[in-house]
Every structure is written in C-alpha cells, then in structure tokens.
Coordinates of C-alpha atoms and ligand atoms in Angstrom, one line a residue:
M22 CA 40.5 -15.5 5.6
K23 CA 41.3 -14.5 2.0
E24 CA 41.5 -10.8 1.2
D25 CA 38.4 -11.1 -1.0
D26 CA 36.3 -12.7 1.8
F27 CA 37.3 -9.9 4.1
L28 CA 36.3 -7.3 1.5
Y29 CA 32.9 -8.7 0.9
L30 CA 32.1 -9.0 4.6
Q31 CA 33.3 -5.5 5.2
L32 CA 31.1 -4.0 2.5
A33 CA 28.1 -6.2 3.5
N34 CA 28.4 -5.0 7.1
K35 CA 28.6 -1.4 5.9
L36 CA 25.4 -1.8 3.9
E37 CA 23.7 -3.6 6.8
Q38 CA 24.4 -0.6 9.0
L39 CA 23.0 1.8 6.4
I40 CA 19.8 -0.3 6.3
I41 CA 19.6 -0.3 10.1
K42 CA 20.0 3.5 10.2
G43 CA 17.3 3.9 7.6
V44 CA 19.6 5.4 4.9
Y45 CA 18.2 2.6 2.7
A46 CA 14.6 2.3 3.7
V47 CA 12.4 -0.8 3.4
G48 CA 11.2 -1.1 -0.2
E49 CA 14.1 1.0 -1.6
R50 CA 16.5 -0.2 -4.2
L51 CA 20.2 -0.6 -3.3
P52 CA 23.0 0.4 -5.7
S53 CA 23.3 -2.0 -8.7
V54 CA 26.1 -4.7 -8.7
R55 CA 27.9 -2.5 -11.3
E56 CA 27.6 0.6 -9.1
L57 CA 29.0 -1.3 -6.2
H58 CA 31.9 -2.5 -8.4
Q59 CA 32.6 1.0 -9.6
E60 CA 32.1 3.0 -6.4
H61 CA 33.8 0.6 -4.0
G62 CA 36.5 -0.7 -6.3
V63 CA 35.4 -4.4 -5.8
S64 CA 35.1 -7.0 -8.4
I65 CA 31.7 -7.9 -9.9
S66 CA 31.9 -11.3 -8.2
T67 CA 32.7 -9.7 -4.8
A68 CA 29.7 -7.3 -5.3
L69 CA 27.5 -10.3 -6.0
Q70 CA 28.8 -12.0 -2.9
V71 CA 27.9 -8.9 -0.8
Y72 CA 24.3 -9.1 -2.0
G73 CA 24.2 -12.9 -1.7
H74 CA 25.3 -12.5 2.0
L75 CA 22.7 -9.8 2.7
E76 CA 20.0 -11.8 1.0
K77 CA 20.9 -14.9 3.1
K78 CA 20.7 -12.8 6.3
G79 CA 17.2 -11.6 5.2
W80 CA 17.9 -7.9 4.7
I81 CA 17.3 -7.7 1.0
A82 CA 15.6 -9.5 -1.9
A83 CA 16.5 -9.6 -5.6
R84 CA 13.7 -8.7 -8.0
E85 CA 14.1 -10.0 -11.5
R86 CA 15.7 -7.5 -13.9
S87 CA 15.3 -4.8 -11.4
G88 CA 18.0 -5.1 -8.8
Y89 CA 18.2 -5.6 -5.0
Y90 CA 15.7 -4.1 -2.6
V91 CA 15.6 -3.8 1.2
Q92 CA 13.1 -6.3 2.3
L93 CA 13.7 -7.5 5.9
T94 CA 12.7 -11.0 6.4
P95 CA 14.7 -12.1 9.5
Q96 CA 16.2 -15.5 9.7
Q97 CA 13.8 -17.0 12.1
R98 CA 15.0 -19.8 14.4
L99 CA 11.8 -20.0 16.4
K100 CA 8.7 -21.5 15.0
L101 CA 5.5 -19.5 14.2
P102 CA 2.7 -19.9 16.7
A103 CA 0.0 -22.3 15.5
P104 CA -3.4 -20.8 14.5
S105 CA -5.5 -20.2 17.6
S106 CA -8.4 -22.6 18.5
P107 CA -10.7 -20.9 20.9
G108 CA -13.7 -22.6 22.5
P109 CA -17.0 -22.6 20.5
A110 CA -19.3 -20.9 23.0
A111 CA -20.1 -17.1 23.0
T112 CA -19.1 -15.7 26.4
L113 CA -19.4 -12.5 28.4
V114 CA -16.2 -10.7 28.8
K115 CA -14.6 -10.1 32.2
I116 CA -11.2 -8.4 31.8
N117 CA -11.7 -4.9 33.0
D118 CA -10.4 -5.6 36.5
Q119 CA -7.2 -7.3 35.1
V120 CA -6.5 -4.3 32.9
R121 CA -7.1 -1.9 35.8
R122 CA -4.6 -3.8 38.0
I123 CA -2.0 -3.5 35.2
R124 CA -2.7 0.1 34.6
E125 CA -2.4 0.9 38.4
A126 CA 0.9 -1.0 38.7
R127 CA 2.3 0.7 35.7
H128 CA 1.2 4.1 36.8
S129 CA 3.4 4.3 39.9
R130 CA 6.6 2.9 38.4
K131 CA 9.2 3.8 35.9
T132 CA 9.7 0.7 33.7
I133 CA 11.4 -0.4 30.6
P134 CA 8.4 -0.5 28.3
L135 CA 8.3 -3.8 26.5
D136 CA 4.6 -3.1 26.5
A137 CA 4.7 0.4 24.8
P138 CA 1.3 1.0 23.1
T139 CA 2.6 3.6 20.6
P140 CA 5.9 4.3 18.9
A141 CA 8.5 6.1 21.1
T142 CA 8.1 9.9 21.3
E143 CA 11.4 10.4 19.5
L144 CA 9.9 8.6 16.5
L145 CA 6.9 10.9 16.4
P146 CA 6.9 14.6 15.2
H147 CA 5.9 15.9 18.7
A148 CA 8.0 19.1 18.5
K149 CA 6.3 20.0 15.2
L150 CA 2.8 19.1 16.6
H151 CA 3.6 21.2 19.6
K152 CA 4.5 24.1 17.3
A153 CA 1.3 23.5 15.3
L154 CA -0.7 23.7 18.6
L155 CA 0.9 27.0 19.5
Q156 CA 0.4 28.5 16.1
T157 CA -3.2 27.3 16.1
V158 CA -3.9 28.9 19.4
R159 CA -2.3 32.2 18.2
A160 CA -4.2 32.3 14.9
H161 CA -7.6 31.6 16.2
Q162 CA -10.2 33.8 17.7
A163 CA -12.2 33.7 21.0
S164 CA -15.2 32.7 18.8
D165 CA -13.5 29.4 18.0
L166 CA -14.1 28.4 21.5
Q167 CA -17.8 28.0 20.7
Y168 CA -19.5 24.8 19.7
S169 CA -18.4 23.7 16.2
D170 CA -19.3 21.1 13.5
L171 CA -20.7 17.9 15.0
R172 CA -18.9 15.8 12.4
G173 CA -15.6 17.6 12.9
Y174 CA -13.5 20.3 11.2
E175 CA -14.3 20.0 7.5
P176 CA -10.8 20.6 6.0
L177 CA -9.4 17.9 8.3
R178 CA -12.2 15.5 7.1
R179 CA -11.3 16.4 3.5
H180 CA -7.7 15.6 4.2
I181 CA -8.7 12.2 5.7
A182 CA -11.0 11.4 2.8
R183 CA -8.0 12.1 0.4
R184 CA -5.8 9.7 2.4
C185 CA -8.3 6.9 2.0
L186 CA -7.1 6.7 -1.6
T187 CA -4.0 4.9 -0.2
W188 CA -6.4 1.9 0.4
K189 CA -8.4 2.7 -2.7
G190 CA -11.3 4.0 -0.6
T191 CA -13.7 6.3 -2.4
V192 CA -14.6 8.5 0.5
T193 CA -15.7 12.2 0.7
A194 CA -15.4 14.6 3.6
S195 CA -19.1 14.2 4.4
D196 CA -18.6 10.4 5.0
V197 CA -16.2 11.1 7.9
I198 CA -16.9 11.8 11.5
I199 CA -14.0 12.9 13.6
T200 CA -13.9 11.0 16.9
N201 CA -11.8 10.9 20.1
G202 CA -9.5 8.1 18.7
S203 CA -10.5 4.8 17.3
M204 CA -11.8 3.7 20.7
E205 CA -14.6 6.2 20.6
A206 CA -15.5 5.2 17.0
M207 CA -15.5 1.5 18.0
S208 CA -17.8 2.2 20.9
F209 CA -20.3 4.0 18.7
F210 CA -20.1 1.2 16.1
L211 CA -20.9 -1.4 18.7
R212 CA -23.8 0.5 20.0
A213 CA -25.1 1.3 16.4
V214 CA -25.2 -2.4 15.4
A215 CA -25.9 -4.4 18.5
K216 CA -27.5 -4.3 21.9
P217 CA -26.7 -5.7 25.3
G218 CA -26.8 -9.5 25.2
D219 CA -25.9 -9.7 21.5
T220 CA -22.8 -11.5 20.3
I221 CA -19.9 -10.0 18.4
A222 CA -17.5 -12.2 16.5
I223 CA -13.9 -11.3 17.1
E224 CA -10.4 -12.5 16.3
S225 CA -8.8 -14.7 19.0
P226 CA -6.6 -13.2 20.5
T227 CA -7.6 -9.5 20.1
F228 CA -6.8 -6.1 21.6
F229 CA -8.0 -5.9 25.2
G230 CA -9.4 -2.4 24.7
I231 CA -12.0 -3.9 22.3
L232 CA -12.8 -6.6 24.8
M233 CA -13.3 -3.9 27.5
S234 CA -15.7 -1.9 25.3
I235 CA -17.7 -5.1 24.6
E236 CA -17.7 -5.9 28.3
S237 CA -18.9 -2.4 29.3
L238 CA -21.8 -2.7 26.8
G239 CA -23.0 -6.0 28.2
M240 CA -22.4 -7.8 24.9
K241 CA -20.9 -11.3 24.4
V242 CA -18.0 -12.3 22.2
L243 CA -17.6 -15.3 19.9
E244 CA -13.9 -15.9 19.5
I245 CA -12.9 -17.1 16.1
A246 CA -9.8 -19.1 15.2
T247 CA -7.1 -16.8 13.8
D248 CA -3.9 -17.4 11.9
P249 CA -0.8 -15.4 13.0
V250 CA -0.1 -14.5 9.4
T251 CA -3.4 -14.3 7.5
G252 CA -5.8 -13.4 10.3
I253 CA -9.3 -14.7 10.9
N254 CA -10.4 -18.1 9.7
L255 CA -13.2 -17.2 7.1
E256 CA -14.7 -20.7 7.1
K257 CA -15.3 -20.5 10.9
L258 CA -16.6 -17.0 10.6
E259 CA -19.0 -17.9 7.8
D260 CA -20.2 -20.8 9.9
A261 CA -21.1 -18.3 12.7
F262 CA -22.9 -16.1 10.1
R263 CA -24.8 -19.1 8.7
K264 CA -26.0 -20.2 12.1
K265 CA -27.1 -16.6 12.9
R266 CA -25.0 -16.6 16.0
V267 CA -23.6 -13.1 15.7
A268 CA -25.0 -9.5 15.4
A269 CA -21.7 -8.2 13.9
C270 CA -18.0 -9.0 13.6
L271 CA -15.2 -6.8 14.6
L272 CA -11.7 -7.1 13.2
I273 CA -8.3 -5.5 13.2
S274 CA -7.7 -6.6 9.6
N275 CA -4.3 -5.0 9.2
Y276 CA -1.5 -5.9 11.8
N277 CA -3.9 -7.1 14.5
N278 CA -3.0 -6.3 18.0
P279 CA -1.5 -8.6 19.4
L280 CA -0.8 -11.1 16.6
G281 CA 0.4 -8.7 13.9
S282 CA -1.6 -10.8 11.4
C283 CA -2.7 -9.1 8.1
M284 CA -5.6 -10.5 6.0
P285 CA -4.5 -11.0 2.4
S286 CA -6.5 -8.9 -0.1
A287 CA -8.2 -12.0 -1.4
N288 CA -9.5 -12.8 2.1
K289 CA -10.7 -9.2 2.5
Q290 CA -12.6 -9.4 -0.7
A291 CA -14.1 -12.8 0.2
L292 CA -15.1 -11.4 3.6
A293 CA -16.8 -8.4 1.9
A294 CA -18.8 -10.9 -0.2
L295 CA -19.8 -12.8 3.0
L296 CA -21.0 -9.6 4.7
H297 CA -23.2 -8.9 1.7
K298 CA -24.5 -12.5 1.5
Y299 CA -25.4 -12.8 5.2
Q300 CA -26.1 -9.1 5.8
V301 CA -23.8 -8.9 8.8
P302 CA -22.0 -5.6 9.6
L303 CA -18.2 -5.6 10.1
L304 CA -16.6 -3.1 12.4
E305 CA -13.1 -2.6 11.0
D306 CA -10.4 -1.1 13.1
D307 CA -7.5 0.0 10.8
S308 CA -5.4 1.7 13.5
F309 CA -2.2 0.0 12.2
G310 CA -2.8 0.1 8.5
E311 CA -0.4 2.9 7.8
L312 CA 2.4 1.1 9.6
H313 CA 3.3 -1.5 7.0
H314 CA 7.0 -2.5 7.0
G315 CA 7.1 -3.3 3.3
A316 CA 6.6 -1.0 0.4
E317 CA 2.8 -1.3 0.0
R318 CA 0.0 -0.2 2.2
P319 CA -2.5 -3.1 2.6
A320 CA -6.1 -2.8 1.4
T321 CA -8.9 -2.8 3.9
V322 CA -12.2 -4.8 3.9
K323 CA -13.9 -1.4 3.3
T324 CA -11.9 -1.3 0.0
Y325 CA -14.2 -4.1 -1.3
D326 CA -17.4 -3.0 0.5
R327 CA -20.0 -2.2 -2.2
D328 CA -23.2 -2.0 -0.1
G329 CA -22.4 -0.4 3.2
W330 CA -21.8 -3.4 5.5
V331 CA -18.4 -2.1 6.7
L332 CA -18.1 0.5 9.4
Y333 CA -14.5 1.7 9.3
C334 CA -12.3 3.5 11.8
S335 CA -8.7 4.6 12.3
S336 CA -6.8 7.3 14.1
F337 CA -3.5 9.3 14.3
S338 CA -2.6 7.7 17.6
K339 CA 0.0 5.3 16.3
S340 CA 1.5 7.6 13.7
L341 CA 1.4 11.2 15.1
S342 CA 0.1 11.6 18.6
A343 CA -2.1 9.5 20.9
G344 CA -2.6 12.3 23.3
L345 CA -4.4 14.6 20.9
R346 CA -7.1 11.9 20.6
I347 CA -8.0 12.4 17.0
G348 CA -9.5 9.5 15.2
W349 CA -12.2 9.1 12.6
A350 CA -15.2 7.0 11.8
I351 CA -16.5 6.2 8.3
P352 CA -19.7 4.4 9.2
G353 CA -21.1 4.2 5.6
S354 CA -24.6 5.1 4.5
R355 CA -26.3 2.2 6.2
F356 CA -25.2 3.2 9.7
D357 CA -24.2 6.9 9.4
Y358 CA -27.4 8.2 11.0
Q359 CA -27.0 6.1 14.2
V360 CA -23.3 6.9 14.6
E361 CA -23.9 10.6 14.1
Q362 CA -26.7 10.4 16.8
L363 CA -24.3 8.6 19.2
K364 CA -21.7 11.3 18.6
F365 CA -24.3 14.0 19.3
T366 CA -25.5 12.4 22.5
T367 CA -22.1 11.6 24.0
T368 CA -19.6 14.3 23.3
F369 CA -21.5 16.4 20.8
H370 CA -18.3 16.9 18.8
T371 CA -14.5 16.3 19.2
S372 CA -12.7 19.2 20.7
L373 CA -11.7 21.7 17.9
L374 CA -8.2 22.7 19.0
P375 CA -6.5 19.3 18.6
Q376 CA -8.3 18.9 15.2
L377 CA -6.9 22.3 14.1
A378 CA -3.4 21.4 15.3
I379 CA -3.4 18.1 13.4
Y380 CA -4.7 19.9 10.3
H381 CA -2.0 22.6 10.6
Y382 CA 0.6 19.8 10.8
L383 CA -0.8 18.0 7.8
E384 CA -0.9 21.2 5.7
H385 CA 2.6 22.4 6.5
Q386 CA 4.6 19.3 7.1
R387 CA 5.4 16.2 5.0
L388 CA 3.3 13.4 6.5
D389 CA 4.5 10.9 3.9
L390 CA 8.2 11.5 4.7
H391 CA 7.5 11.1 8.4
L392 CA 5.5 7.9 7.8
K393 CA 8.3 6.5 5.6
Q394 CA 10.9 7.1 8.4
L395 CA 8.5 5.7 11.0
R396 CA 7.8 2.6 9.1
N397 CA 11.4 2.0 8.5
A398 CA 12.3 2.5 12.2
L399 CA 9.5 0.1 13.2
A400 CA 10.6 -2.5 10.7
I401 CA 14.1 -2.5 12.0
Q402 CA 13.1 -2.4 15.6
T403 CA 10.8 -5.3 15.1
L404 CA 13.7 -7.3 13.6
Q405 CA 15.9 -6.3 16.5
M406 CA 13.3 -7.4 19.0
A407 CA 12.8 -10.7 17.2
R408 CA 16.5 -11.3 17.1
A409 CA 16.8 -10.7 20.9
I410 CA 13.8 -12.9 21.7
Q411 CA 15.4 -15.7 19.6
Q412 CA 18.7 -15.2 21.4
Y413 CA 17.4 -15.2 25.0
F414 CA 14.2 -17.2 25.1
P415 CA 14.0 -21.0 25.3
E416 CA 14.1 -23.1 22.1
D417 CA 10.5 -24.2 22.4
T418 CA 9.2 -20.6 22.2
A419 CA 7.0 -19.6 19.2
L420 CA 7.2 -16.1 17.9
T421 CA 5.2 -14.1 15.3
Q422 CA 6.8 -12.4 12.3
P423 CA 4.6 -9.3 11.8
E424 CA 5.0 -7.4 8.5
G425 CA 3.6 -4.2 10.0
G426 CA 2.9 -2.4 13.3
F427 CA 5.0 -3.0 16.4
N428 CA 3.4 -5.9 18.3
L429 CA 5.0 -9.3 18.7
W430 CA 3.2 -12.3 20.2
I431 CA 5.2 -14.9 22.1
V432 CA 3.9 -18.3 22.9
L433 CA 5.8 -20.0 25.7
N434 CA 5.9 -23.5 27.1
K435 CA 2.5 -24.5 28.5
K436 CA 4.0 -24.6 32.0
I437 CA 4.6 -20.8 32.1
D438 CA 2.0 -18.5 33.6
T439 CA 2.6 -15.1 32.1
W440 CA 0.7 -13.3 35.0
E441 CA 3.4 -14.6 37.3
L442 CA 6.1 -13.7 34.7
Y443 CA 4.6 -10.2 34.4
Q444 CA 4.8 -9.7 38.2
Q445 CA 8.4 -11.0 38.3
A446 CA 9.4 -8.8 35.4
L447 CA 7.9 -5.8 37.1
E448 CA 10.1 -6.3 40.1
H449 CA 13.0 -5.8 37.6
Q450 CA 11.2 -2.6 36.3
I451 CA 10.3 -4.4 33.1
A452 CA 6.7 -4.1 31.7
V453 CA 5.2 -6.8 29.5
M454 CA 1.6 -7.7 28.7
P455 CA 0.3 -11.1 29.8
G456 CA -1.6 -13.0 27.1
S457 CA -4.8 -13.6 29.1
L458 CA -5.8 -10.0 28.6
F459 CA -6.4 -10.7 24.9
S460 CA -9.2 -13.2 25.3
S461 CA -12.5 -13.7 27.2
Q462 CA -11.9 -17.4 27.7
Q463 CA -9.0 -17.4 30.2
K464 CA -6.8 -18.5 27.3
Y465 CA -3.3 -17.5 26.3
Q466 CA -2.0 -17.8 29.9
N467 CA 1.4 -18.9 28.5
C468 CA 1.5 -16.0 26.0
L469 CA 3.0 -12.6 26.1
R470 CA 2.7 -9.5 23.9
V471 CA 5.8 -7.3 23.5
S472 CA 6.2 -4.1 21.7
S473 CA 8.9 -3.0 19.3
G474 CA 7.9 0.6 19.3
I475 CA 11.0 1.8 21.1
P476 CA 14.4 2.3 19.4
W477 CA 16.9 -0.5 20.3
S478 CA 19.2 0.2 23.3
E479 CA 21.3 -1.6 25.9
D480 CA 18.3 -1.2 28.3
L481 CA 16.0 -3.1 25.9
E482 CA 18.7 -5.8 25.3
W483 CA 19.0 -6.2 29.0
A484 CA 15.2 -6.3 29.5
V485 CA 14.7 -9.0 26.9
Q486 CA 17.6 -11.0 28.3
T487 CA 16.3 -10.7 31.8
T488 CA 12.7 -11.7 30.8
G489 CA 14.1 -14.7 28.9
R490 CA 16.2 -15.6 32.0
L491 CA 13.0 -15.5 34.2
V492 CA 11.2 -17.8 31.7
K493 CA 14.0 -20.3 31.8
K494 CA 14.1 -20.1 35.6
M495 CA 10.4 -20.8 35.8
L496 CA 10.8 -23.8 33.6
K497 CA 13.3 -25.4 36.0
Ligands
LIG30 C1 -6.2 -2.2 17.6 C2 -6.3 -0.9 18.4 N1 -7.4 -0.1 18.2 C3 -7.5 1.0 18.9 C4 -6.6 1.4 19.8 C5 -6.8 2.7 20.5 O1 -6.6 3.7 19.6 P1 -7.0 5.2 19.8 O2 -5.9 5.9 20.5 O3 -7.1 5.7 18.4 O4 -8.3 5.3 20.5 C6 -5.4 0.7 20.0 C7 -4.4 1.1 21.0 O5 -3.5 0.4 21.3 C8 -5.3 -0.5 19.3 O6 -4.2 -1.3 19.4

C-alpha cells in the first residue's frame, strides 16, 4: 500500500469512529476539505479521498457548495421487502392470546432483547427524571393529592402545544388531553369514532398493541397494502373510503412499528384531502415522530388537517420514560367532547405526580440536546443492526432501511416459521418478535421484527449471529 493510501484510510477510519460515537451527529457538517488539509497535514487530494471513501460507505453525503454532512445510508446488500399485499376482506382480530404467551415467556426469563420496545435505559435521562420526581414530591403539598384537572396539568399541556410547532401544528394547551400513554389515547379515539362491529382501516403490518385494542373493542380491521418506505397505499385506502367500507383509519404515519415506513409529506397532504372529501376520521399515532435519524422532523397528517378529521396522539414513552405513562391526545374540535367524556368515565384524569415530574424535567433540562443524542444513537445502532443482519442472515433475506425509530422488519424465506424461530431463539435467551403478531390475517409467518434500541455490544453481535444461524439451520 502506498503511504498516501494508508493516510487516507487512517483518517477515514478516525472520522468513522467519531461519527459512531456521536461526536459528529446525523445532519451535522464535517470539517471542510481545506480544514482537513490544514489540521491533519494531508494533501487536498488525500482529504477528498477521505470524504469519497466515507461517502461510498454511506456515512456522509456532499451538499452542493456547502460541504460534507453526516447522513448514514448504509450500503445495503439485502433487498428491501416488497410492499405488502393483505387479503381484501375485513376481519375480526384474534391476537391477544399470542401476545399473552409471549409476554408470559418473556416475564420469567432474562434475555438479550432483540425485541426491546423502547430505547435502552442508558440512552434515556432516567437519573434526571428520578431527581425530578423526588424534587416534585418534596415541593408539593398534601393538597396536590386531591383530584386535579381532567385534561391534565396545564403548564405541561402548554409545553406540549409549543412542541407541536416542530411539525407545524397550531395547537393550544386547551386542545391537549394528557393520557396514560398513546395506548390510552388510541383506545379513546377508537371508541369516539366507531362502535363494535365497525371496520377500521390499518397499515399491514401494524403494531400488535393497536390490533389488541381493536380486538378488545369487538371491531374489525381492513388491512391495507403498505410500502416499507412510503407507508400506506393511498389508492387502496381511497377505494375503501369510496366503497364506504370503513368507519375510520388508523395509521402510524411516521416510522411505523414494525415497518419503519414514513409517509412523505405529499402523501400526508393528499391523505388529509381524502379525509375531508370522504368525511372519514384518521386516528394518527405519532409515537415515533421525534425519533428521526436525519436532520428534519417529519410532518404529520395533522399538519395538513384543516377541518378536524385527524385525531392525533403521541407520548414520552419512546423518548423519556415509558413507565411514567405520560402521553397526549389532540382530538380536534370535531371529537374533543367524546374523548373528554371517555377520559372522565375511565380514569377521570392522568395521575398528577408523573405529569409534574415530566414538566419539571422539561423546564429544567435540555430536551432538544437529549433528543439529538438519542436520535444519533438510534441512527448508528440501526446501522449496526442492519450490518449484522446482512452479515449473518441468508442471502435471500429482505430487510427494511428505516430512517427513524428503532424497528427493523426482516422477511425470511417462505419456508421459515418465525414462531418456531422465536421459540428456538428463546432457548438461547434471545428475544425476537414473530411477524404474525402484526396482522389479523395469519400473515407474515416468515417475518420478524427486531429492535435497534440497545447500544451495540458483543452480546448483541452474538444474538444476531445465533439467530441467523438458526434460520440457516431451519432452511436445511
Ligand atoms: C406505534 C406505537 N404506539 C403506541 C405504543 C405504546 O405507547 P405508550 O407507551 O405511549 O402507550 C407503542 C409501543 O411500542 C407503539 O409502538
């Protein structure tokens, strides 16, 4: 190797490590070619070679007349999954038992969590939240243990309303109802817009928690074809609207769980127009919207809602703490009354202390800095997970390339039954999520959801390698 070759690789590896450690975060500009030349004593052509190398590996992208930015598009060897093609009939859901079996099996074992539902504790500000809880308890009076505001702590609602500006939402504190996570908000929304026996249009596949809510309310689902990059197929959805087949639709428009798909802004805008045209409500779950890997926060369908057809919800579960159970509903004027009544008649209001603790954290800590670090960690971990899957799984595997959140969807050879794989992996203390949980149609039996919420480690490398080996063995 020539000395110059050696130099450029050395410097490229150094920068790669700085990106992995988050010193240069996703969306940030790297030193200019001239700065690299001056600070590292390399020639301009070597500096250009460094960036060319990092660009080829997918870590960075050049922007015209602006320089090089951390971007993270991994070199993907595996193909993307094809758009889904669910059956055309509306069906009742029956997955509660399956999920219960998984929960019980998980409960009694210590596993390597390739199924983690939140980012790892070390990526979340739990020590600061714990301190906020203690300070809240100390600062408050016995009288705070009385009933409080049905819609939630007003200063917290104001803070949430201000944050909606990040997706260009024009929301005030009085539009917000604090809930016990997005799950409670979604359950209210379903009950506000539909009754038992009604049909809800959903993405296929979708989060099993949503399917379980629909199951427990005796409603049906109509699964709609969904693209792993751009989300739900709007033509198919409009067809269901036109034929009056659905009472409402329910979407995870940003970084769907499990696909990681994110509807482009143009699709969100088009969907808002369809809701208006056919007068169909949309229940929008934006639980992952803050966890974009790139520089920009995606819009929501609510961003484009002009006449109240979108009922929006989100929570702090994926960004601060799932255990404090603080989420929020923004039902919009059309459905606000029903949702408020449902809150009144179920839990009356969300427990005040966790609301105060989250508010204390938001007032005294730098949420944006925390989110920046979290997004960067998730972006890198997602790449590391994708790299390992590509390395250890068979060639005919398909894999999503999410640009936010921490869920990856793996489509295996049709011969693989991922319930069987789930059981075999559990014997090695590895937890994965079988694909059939994400549909009402006994589909996705050859699919798997894995989580990149946990920082990379030798244990994770071993777990992915072992799962890949099990798949290869099952194919023999
Ligand atoms: C899409 C989606 N919505 C809602 C939830 C539950 O969130 P919460 O803790 O806010 O109730 C999850 C949890 O994994 C999820 O993936």
